[in-house]
Coordinates of C-alpha atoms in Angstrom, one line a residue:
Chain R
M1 CA -3.5 -55.4 5.3
N2 CA -6.6 -56.5 7.1
I3 CA -9.7 -54.3 6.9
N4 CA -10.9 -54.1 10.5
L5 CA -12.2 -51.8 13.2
T6 CA -9.4 -49.3 12.4
L7 CA -11.5 -48.3 9.5
I8 CA -14.4 -47.4 11.8
A9 CA -12.2 -45.6 14.2
Q10 CA -10.6 -43.6 11.5
L11 CA -14.0 -42.7 10.0
I12 CA -15.1 -41.4 13.4
A13 CA -11.9 -39.4 13.8
F14 CA -12.4 -38.1 10.3
A15 CA -15.9 -36.8 11.2
V16 CA -14.7 -35.3 14.5
F17 CA -11.8 -33.4 13.0
V18 CA -13.6 -32.2 9.9
W19 CA -16.3 -30.9 12.3
F20 CA -13.6 -29.3 14.5
T21 CA -11.9 -27.6 11.5
L22 CA -15.3 -26.4 10.2
R23 CA -16.3 -25.1 13.6
F24 CA -13.2 -23.8 15.2
I25 CA -10.3 -23.4 12.8
W26 CA -11.6 -22.3 9.4
P27 CA -14.0 -19.4 10.2
P28 CA -11.7 -17.3 12.4
L29 CA -8.8 -17.6 10.1
I30 CA -10.6 -16.9 6.9
N31 CA -12.4 -14.0 8.5
A32 CA -9.2 -12.5 9.7
M33 CA -7.7 -12.9 6.2
N34 CA -10.7 -11.4 4.5
E35 CA -10.8 -8.6 7.0
R36 CA -7.2 -7.8 6.4
K37 CA -7.8 -7.9 2.7
A38 CA -10.6 -5.4 3.1
K39 CA -8.4 -3.3 5.3
I40 CA -5.6 -3.2 2.8
A41 CA -8.0 -2.3 0.0
D42 CA -9.4 0.5 2.1
G43 CA -5.9 1.7 2.9
L44 CA -4.9 1.7 -0.7
A45 CA -8.1 3.6 -1.6
A46 CA -7.4 6.1 1.1
A47 CA -3.9 6.6 -0.1
E48 CA -5.1 7.2 -3.6
Q49 CA -7.7 9.7 -2.3
G50 CA -5.0 11.4 -0.2
Q51 CA -2.8 11.7 -3.3
Q52 CA -5.6 13.2 -5.2
A53 CA -6.4 15.6 -2.4
Q54 CA -2.8 16.7 -2.3
A55 CA -2.6 17.3 -6.0
Q56 CA -5.8 19.3 -5.7
A57 CA -4.4 21.3 -2.8
Q58 CA -1.2 22.0 -4.7
K59 CA -3.2 23.2 -7.7
E60 CA -5.2 25.4 -5.4
A61 CA -2.1 26.8 -3.7
E62 CA -0.6 27.6 -7.0
S63 CA -3.7 29.5 -8.1
V64 CA -3.8 31.4 -4.9
L65 CA -0.1 32.2 -5.2
Q66 CA -0.7 33.4 -8.8
Q67 CA -3.5 35.5 -7.6
A68 CA -1.4 37.0 -4.8
R69 CA 1.3 37.7 -7.3
V70 CA -1.0 39.6 -9.5
Q71 CA -2.5 41.5 -6.6
A72 CA 0.9 42.4 -5.4
A73 CA 1.9 43.7 -8.8
E74 CA -1.3 45.7 -8.9
I75 CA -0.7 47.2 -5.5
K76 CA 2.9 48.1 -6.4
S77 CA 1.9 49.8 -9.6
N78 CA -0.9 51.7 -7.7
A79 CA 1.5 52.8 -5.1
E80 CA 4.0 54.0 -7.6
K81 CA 1.3 55.9 -9.4
E82 CA 0.1 57.4 -6.1
A83 CA 3.7 58.4 -5.2
T84 CA 4.3 60.2 -8.5
Q85 CA 1.0 61.8 -8.0
I86 CA 2.0 63.0 -4.5
V87 CA 5.3 64.2 -5.8
D88 CA 3.7 66.1 -8.6
Q89 CA 1.1 67.6 -6.3
A90 CA 3.9 68.7 -3.9
R91 CA 5.8 70.1 -6.7
A92 CA 2.8 72.1 -7.9
K93 CA 2.0 73.3 -4.4
G94 CA 5.6 74.4 -3.9
R95 CA 5.6 76.2 -7.2
A96 CA 2.3 77.9 -6.3
E97 CA 3.6 78.9 -2.9
A98 CA 6.8 80.3 -4.3
E99 CA 4.8 82.3 -6.8
R100 CA 2.5 83.5 -4.1
Q101 CA 5.4 84.6 -1.9
L102 CA 7.0 86.3 -4.9
T103 CA 3.9 88.3 -5.7
A104 CA 3.5 89.2 -2.0
A105 CA 7.1 90.3 -1.9
Q106 CA 6.7 92.3 -5.0
A107 CA 3.5 93.9 -3.7
E108 CA 5.3 94.8 -0.5
I109 CA 8.2 96.3 -2.4
V110 CA 5.8 98.4 -4.4
Q111 CA 4.1 99.4 -1.2
E112 CA 7.3 100.2 0.5
T113 CA 8.4 102.2 -2.5
N114 CA 5.2 104.1 -2.5
K115 CA 5.5 104.7 1.2
A116 CA 9.0 105.9 0.9
R117 CA 8.0 108.1 -2.0
E118 CA 5.2 109.6 0.1
G119 CA 7.6 110.2 2.9
L120 CA 10.0 111.8 0.6
R121 CA 7.3 113.9 -0.9
A122 CA 6.3 115.1 2.5
K123 CA 9.9 115.8 3.4
V124 CA 10.4 117.6 0.1
A125 CA 7.4 119.7 0.7
E126 CA 8.8 120.6 4.1
L127 CA 12.2 121.3 2.6
V128 CA 10.6 123.5 -0.1
V129 CA 8.7 125.4 2.5
A130 CA 11.7 125.7 4.7
G131 CA 13.7 126.8 1.7
A132 CA 11.2 129.2 0.5
E133 CA 10.9 130.7 4.0
K134 CA 14.6 131.2 4.0
I135 CA 14.4 132.8 0.6
L136 CA 11.5 135.0 1.5
Q137 CA 12.5 135.5 5.1
K138 CA 9.0 135.2 5.8
E139 CA 6.8 132.6 7.2
I140 CA 4.7 131.0 4.6
N141 CA 1.5 129.8 5.7
A142 CA 1.5 126.1 4.8
Q143 CA -2.2 126.0 4.9
A144 CA -2.5 128.8 2.4
H145 CA -0.1 127.3 0.0
R146 CA -1.0 123.7 0.3
T147 CA -2.2 123.5 -3.3
I148 CA 1.1 124.8 -4.6
L149 CA 3.1 122.6 -2.2
N150 CA 1.2 119.5 -3.2
R151 CA 1.7 120.3 -6.9
V152 CA 5.5 120.7 -6.2
A153 CA 5.6 117.5 -4.3
Q154 CA 3.7 115.8 -7.0
Q155 CA 6.3 116.7 -9.5
I156 CA 9.2 115.3 -7.6
Chain O
M1 CA 18.8 -52.2 12.5
A2 CA 18.1 -55.3 10.5
G3 CA 18.7 -57.6 13.3
T4 CA 21.2 -60.3 12.6
E5 CA 18.9 -63.0 13.8
L6 CA 16.3 -61.9 11.2
T7 CA 16.2 -63.0 7.6
S8 CA 15.4 -60.4 5.0
A9 CA 11.9 -61.8 4.5
E10 CA 11.2 -61.7 8.3
Y11 CA 12.6 -58.2 8.5
I12 CA 10.2 -56.9 5.8
K13 CA 7.3 -58.9 7.2
H14 CA 8.0 -57.5 10.7
H15 CA 7.9 -54.0 9.2
L16 CA 4.6 -54.6 7.5
T17 CA 2.8 -55.8 10.6
N18 CA 0.6 -53.5 12.5
L19 CA 0.4 -53.2 16.3
T20 CA -2.9 -55.0 16.6
F21 CA -5.4 -55.2 19.4
G22 CA -8.4 -57.3 18.9
Y23 CA -10.5 -60.3 19.6
H24 CA -8.8 -63.6 18.9
P25 CA -11.2 -66.6 18.5
E26 CA -9.0 -68.6 20.9
T27 CA -7.4 -66.2 23.3
G28 CA -10.1 -63.5 23.4
W29 CA -9.4 -59.8 23.6
G30 CA -5.7 -58.9 23.6
M31 CA -2.7 -57.8 21.7
A32 CA -1.7 -59.8 18.6
H33 CA 1.7 -61.4 19.1
S34 CA 2.3 -62.2 15.4
A35 CA 1.0 -61.5 12.0
Q36 CA -0.9 -64.8 12.0
E37 CA -2.7 -63.9 15.3
A38 CA -3.6 -60.5 13.8
A39 CA -5.0 -62.1 10.7
A40 CA -7.0 -64.5 12.8
M41 CA -8.7 -61.6 14.6
G42 CA -10.4 -60.6 11.4
F43 CA -12.6 -57.5 11.6
N44 CA -12.7 -57.4 15.4
A45 CA -9.3 -55.7 15.7
I46 CA -7.8 -52.3 15.6
H47 CA -4.4 -51.2 14.5
L48 CA -3.3 -49.2 17.5
D49 CA -0.2 -47.8 15.6
S50 CA -2.1 -46.6 12.5
I51 CA -5.0 -45.0 14.4
G52 CA -2.7 -43.7 17.1
W53 CA -0.3 -41.9 14.7
S54 CA -3.2 -40.8 12.5
V55 CA -5.2 -39.2 15.4
G56 CA -2.0 -37.9 17.0
L57 CA -0.9 -36.1 13.8
I58 CA -4.3 -34.6 13.1
A59 CA -4.5 -33.5 16.8
L60 CA -1.2 -31.8 16.2
F61 CA -2.7 -30.0 13.2
A62 CA -5.8 -29.1 15.2
F63 CA -3.7 -27.8 18.1
Y64 CA -1.5 -25.5 16.1
F65 CA -4.3 -24.3 13.7
R66 CA -6.6 -23.8 16.7
R67 CA -4.0 -21.7 18.4
A68 CA -3.5 -19.7 15.2
A69 CA -7.3 -19.3 14.9
Q70 CA -7.6 -18.0 18.4
Q71 CA -4.8 -15.5 17.9
A72 CA -6.0 -14.6 14.4
T73 CA -5.9 -10.9 13.8
A74 CA -6.6 -8.8 10.8
G75 CA -3.6 -6.7 11.7
I76 CA 0.0 -7.9 11.4
P77 CA 0.1 -11.7 11.7
G78 CA 2.6 -13.5 13.8
V79 CA 4.9 -16.3 12.6
L80 CA 2.4 -19.1 13.3
Q81 CA -0.5 -17.2 11.8
N82 CA 1.5 -16.4 8.7
G83 CA 2.4 -20.1 8.1
V84 CA -1.2 -21.2 8.8
E85 CA -2.6 -18.5 6.5
M86 CA -0.3 -19.6 3.7
I87 CA -1.9 -23.1 3.8
I88 CA -5.4 -21.7 4.3
D89 CA -4.9 -19.4 1.3
F90 CA -3.6 -22.3 -0.8
V91 CA -6.6 -24.5 0.1
N92 CA -9.0 -21.7 -0.4
E93 CA -7.6 -20.9 -3.9
S94 CA -7.9 -24.6 -4.8
V95 CA -11.5 -24.7 -3.6
R96 CA -12.4 -21.6 -5.4
G97 CA -10.8 -22.9 -8.6
S98 CA -12.6 -26.2 -8.6
F99 CA -15.7 -25.8 -6.6
S100 CA -18.5 -23.8 -8.2
G101 CA -21.3 -24.4 -5.7
K102 CA -21.9 -22.8 -2.4
N103 CA -21.0 -24.9 0.6
D104 CA -19.1 -23.8 3.7
L105 CA -18.1 -27.4 4.5
V106 CA -15.9 -28.0 1.4
A107 CA -13.0 -25.6 2.3
P108 CA -12.6 -26.8 5.9
L109 CA -12.9 -30.4 4.6
A110 CA -10.3 -29.8 2.0
L111 CA -8.0 -28.2 4.6
T112 CA -8.4 -31.1 7.0
I113 CA -7.8 -33.7 4.3
F114 CA -4.8 -31.9 2.9
C115 CA -3.0 -31.5 6.2
W116 CA -4.0 -34.9 7.5
V117 CA -2.8 -36.8 4.4
F118 CA 0.3 -34.6 4.2
L119 CA 1.3 -35.3 7.9
M120 CA 0.6 -39.0 7.6
N121 CA 2.6 -39.2 4.4
L122 CA 5.4 -37.2 6.0
M123 CA 6.0 -39.9 8.5
D124 CA 7.4 -41.8 5.6
L125 CA 10.4 -39.6 5.7
V126 CA 11.3 -40.6 9.2
P127 CA 14.0 -43.4 8.9
V128 CA 12.1 -46.6 8.8
D129 CA 13.8 -48.2 11.7
L130 CA 14.0 -45.3 14.1
L131 CA 10.5 -45.2 15.6
P132 CA 10.1 -49.0 15.6
W133 CA 13.4 -49.3 17.4
L134 CA 12.5 -46.7 20.0
F135 CA 9.2 -48.5 20.6
S136 CA 10.9 -51.8 20.8
L137 CA 13.0 -50.4 23.7
M138 CA 9.7 -49.7 25.4
G139 CA 8.5 -53.3 24.8
V140 CA 6.3 -52.6 21.8
H141 CA 7.3 -55.0 19.1
Y142 CA 5.2 -53.9 16.1
M143 CA 5.1 -50.3 14.9
K144 CA 4.0 -49.1 11.5
V145 CA 4.5 -45.3 11.7
V146 CA 3.0 -44.3 8.3
P147 CA -0.8 -44.4 8.7
S148 CA -1.4 -43.9 5.0
T149 CA 0.3 -47.2 4.3
D150 CA -2.6 -48.8 6.1
P151 CA -5.6 -49.3 3.8
N152 CA -8.0 -49.0 6.7
I153 CA -6.9 -45.3 7.1
T154 CA -7.1 -44.4 3.4
F155 CA -10.3 -46.3 2.9
A156 CA -11.8 -44.5 5.9
L157 CA -10.9 -41.1 4.5
A158 CA -12.3 -42.0 1.1
L159 CA -15.4 -43.5 2.6
G160 CA -16.0 -40.3 4.6
V161 CA -15.7 -38.3 1.3
F162 CA -17.9 -40.8 -0.4
M163 CA -20.6 -40.4 2.2
L164 CA -20.5 -36.7 1.7
I165 CA -20.7 -37.1 -2.0
L166 CA -23.9 -39.3 -1.6
F167 CA -25.3 -36.9 1.0
Y168 CA -24.9 -33.8 -1.1
S169 CA -25.9 -35.5 -4.3
I170 CA -29.2 -36.4 -2.7
K171 CA -29.6 -33.1 -0.9
I172 CA -29.0 -31.0 -3.9
K173 CA -30.7 -33.1 -6.6
G174 CA -33.2 -35.0 -4.5
V175 CA -33.5 -38.7 -4.5
G176 CA -35.2 -38.6 -7.9
G177 CA -32.6 -36.4 -9.4
F178 CA -29.8 -38.5 -8.1
V179 CA -31.4 -41.8 -9.3
G180 CA -32.1 -40.1 -12.6
E181 CA -28.5 -39.1 -12.9
L182 CA -27.5 -42.7 -12.3
T183 CA -29.9 -44.2 -14.8
G184 CA -30.6 -41.5 -17.3
I185 CA -27.2 -41.1 -18.9
P186 CA -25.4 -41.7 -21.1
F187 CA -28.0 -43.8 -23.1
Q188 CA -31.3 -42.2 -23.7
T189 CA -34.3 -43.4 -25.6
D190 CA -38.0 -42.7 -26.0
N191 CA -38.8 -46.3 -26.8
L192 CA -40.6 -47.7 -23.8
L193 CA -39.4 -51.3 -24.5
L194 CA -35.8 -50.3 -24.6
K195 CA -36.0 -47.8 -21.8
P196 CA -35.6 -50.3 -18.8
F197 CA -32.8 -52.0 -20.6
F198 CA -31.0 -48.7 -21.2
M199 CA -31.6 -47.7 -17.6
L200 CA -30.0 -50.9 -16.4
V201 CA -27.0 -50.4 -18.6
N202 CA -26.7 -46.8 -17.4
L203 CA -27.0 -47.8 -13.8
V204 CA -24.1 -50.2 -14.2
L205 CA -22.0 -47.7 -16.0
E206 CA -22.7 -44.8 -13.6
G207 CA -22.5 -47.1 -10.6
V208 CA -19.0 -48.1 -11.6
N209 CA -18.3 -44.4 -12.1
L210 CA -19.6 -43.6 -8.6
I211 CA -17.9 -46.5 -6.8
A212 CA -14.6 -45.7 -8.6
K213 CA -14.4 -42.4 -6.8
P214 CA -13.7 -43.6 -3.3
I215 CA -11.8 -46.7 -4.5
S216 CA -9.5 -44.6 -6.6
L217 CA -9.0 -42.0 -3.9
S218 CA -8.0 -44.5 -1.3
L219 CA -6.1 -47.0 -3.4
R220 CA -4.0 -44.3 -5.1
L221 CA -2.9 -42.9 -1.8
F222 CA -2.4 -46.3 -0.2
G223 CA -0.6 -47.7 -3.2
N224 CA 1.8 -44.8 -3.5
M225 CA 2.6 -44.7 0.2
Y226 CA 2.9 -48.5 0.6
A227 CA 5.2 -48.7 -2.4
G228 CA 7.3 -45.8 -1.1
E229 CA 7.5 -47.4 2.4
M230 CA 8.4 -50.7 0.9
I231 CA 11.3 -49.2 -1.0
F232 CA 12.5 -47.5 2.1
I233 CA 12.4 -50.9 3.8
L234 CA 14.3 -52.5 1.0
I235 CA 16.9 -49.8 1.1
A236 CA 17.2 -50.2 4.8
L237 CA 18.0 -53.9 4.2
M238 CA 21.2 -52.8 2.5
Y239 CA 22.6 -51.5 5.7
S240 CA 23.2 -55.1 6.8
G241 CA 25.2 -55.8 3.7
G242 CA 28.5 -54.4 4.8
W243 CA 30.2 -51.1 4.5
L244 CA 30.2 -50.6 0.7
I245 CA 26.6 -51.6 0.2
G246 CA 25.6 -49.7 3.3
I247 CA 27.0 -46.4 2.1
F248 CA 25.4 -47.0 -1.3
G249 CA 22.2 -47.7 0.5
G250 CA 22.6 -44.4 2.4
A251 CA 22.9 -42.5 -0.8
L252 CA 19.9 -44.3 -2.3
Q253 CA 17.8 -43.6 0.8
F254 CA 18.7 -39.9 0.5
V255 CA 17.7 -39.8 -3.2
W256 CA 14.5 -41.7 -2.5
A257 CA 13.6 -39.4 0.4
V258 CA 14.1 -36.3 -1.7
F259 CA 11.9 -37.8 -4.4
H260 CA 9.4 -38.8 -1.7
I261 CA 9.1 -35.1 -0.6
L262 CA 7.4 -34.7 -3.9
V263 CA 5.2 -37.8 -3.5
V264 CA 4.2 -36.8 0.0
T265 CA 3.0 -33.4 -1.0
L266 CA 1.6 -34.5 -4.4
Q267 CA -0.5 -37.3 -2.9
A268 CA -1.9 -34.9 -0.3
F269 CA -2.7 -32.4 -3.0
I270 CA -4.3 -35.0 -5.2
F271 CA -6.5 -36.3 -2.4
M272 CA -7.6 -32.8 -1.6
T273 CA -8.2 -31.7 -5.2
L274 CA -10.2 -34.9 -6.1
T275 CA -12.3 -34.5 -3.0
I276 CA -13.1 -30.9 -4.1
V277 CA -13.9 -32.0 -7.6
Y278 CA -16.0 -35.0 -6.6
L279 CA -18.0 -32.7 -4.3
D280 CA -18.4 -30.2 -7.0
M281 CA -19.8 -32.9 -9.3
A282 CA -22.2 -33.9 -6.5
H283 CA -23.4 -30.2 -6.4
A284 CA -23.7 -29.8 -10.1
D285 CA -27.2 -30.1 -11.3
H286 CA -27.3 -31.4 -14.9
H287 CA -31.1 -31.4 -15.2

């Protein structure tokens, strides 16, 4: 229970170890802790930011998708319209071609008929001449009776 | 271990005697062989056990905390760093809660005091006879293992804090400010005749207030630990009283040790907190 030099020794030890703690122990540890605290705060902020960015991206993606959907529908309807147009066009073309061929055929028929009629007329004239020759027993000059022959042929 | 040749009084006295080295008026420098010799040495003596355990314990603290500090990383902390950081965080929170000024010394000081007082008090939980017995086998006859039951140790800590209080009081407030604080409150007057008298009264009141700080710091710790140690010694006496009383003593020792876990931590915490508060008061400028 005596107060003695122990007091002085302990006082010196106190000074030394407080200095030691102040110099070598406290600063590195508290710095590391503060640094980690800052790191965690940064990480949390970054995570928040990432989440926001993701939400933004999702929204953007959705809008792009929506746009694409609209575009696709548009393209589809356009294509359908075009297809019907083409079909209509083809149909009209076909109809026109058919009509054209029909008229051509009809014209040819008329022509053929006329040609045949001409031929028959010529033949009839010949037959008439030949018949008349036989009846008259005499040669009829075709040149001389052309007018008559033609009139006869015309009447057939 | 209450030796059969010892009476109870001798046993207790033996436990309360420090291992003392000092200057004896008759035999000169040397180890004290009895409590009387130690007392005769007066101030020129040193308690080798108190100072040895005290410095040894704080060196242990310094070693482990320094290792943690060297390996300190802002990344994932290891086991040692984790434990150390828990204590650092606790001390830091206490300092931030009670200390409003700006001083980089206070937190490390609080950490040192908390750990030091805690470790010294913790020695109280070592069975009272174990270490003295081990040392007696090595020929050392006196061994007080709880440094905080030595008033030299607690007074030295309180004195260190007191010096810091004085230093920062004068540094922050100036000599005039500090003296003004000691003499200017609580009684104030404009009457020139009364003023010196009031200042004297103020000085006495504030002086007591100031001196009470280190005294209360050291005596509280010393008193608590000394009483705790004394009860451990008394309980240990029961082991020489036969089986029945011995077993009862064992139970008592366990209960007292469990209770002492609280005292050990609480005293360390109080010493640290009061240090912080006193230094905060030293930094506070009232004028």
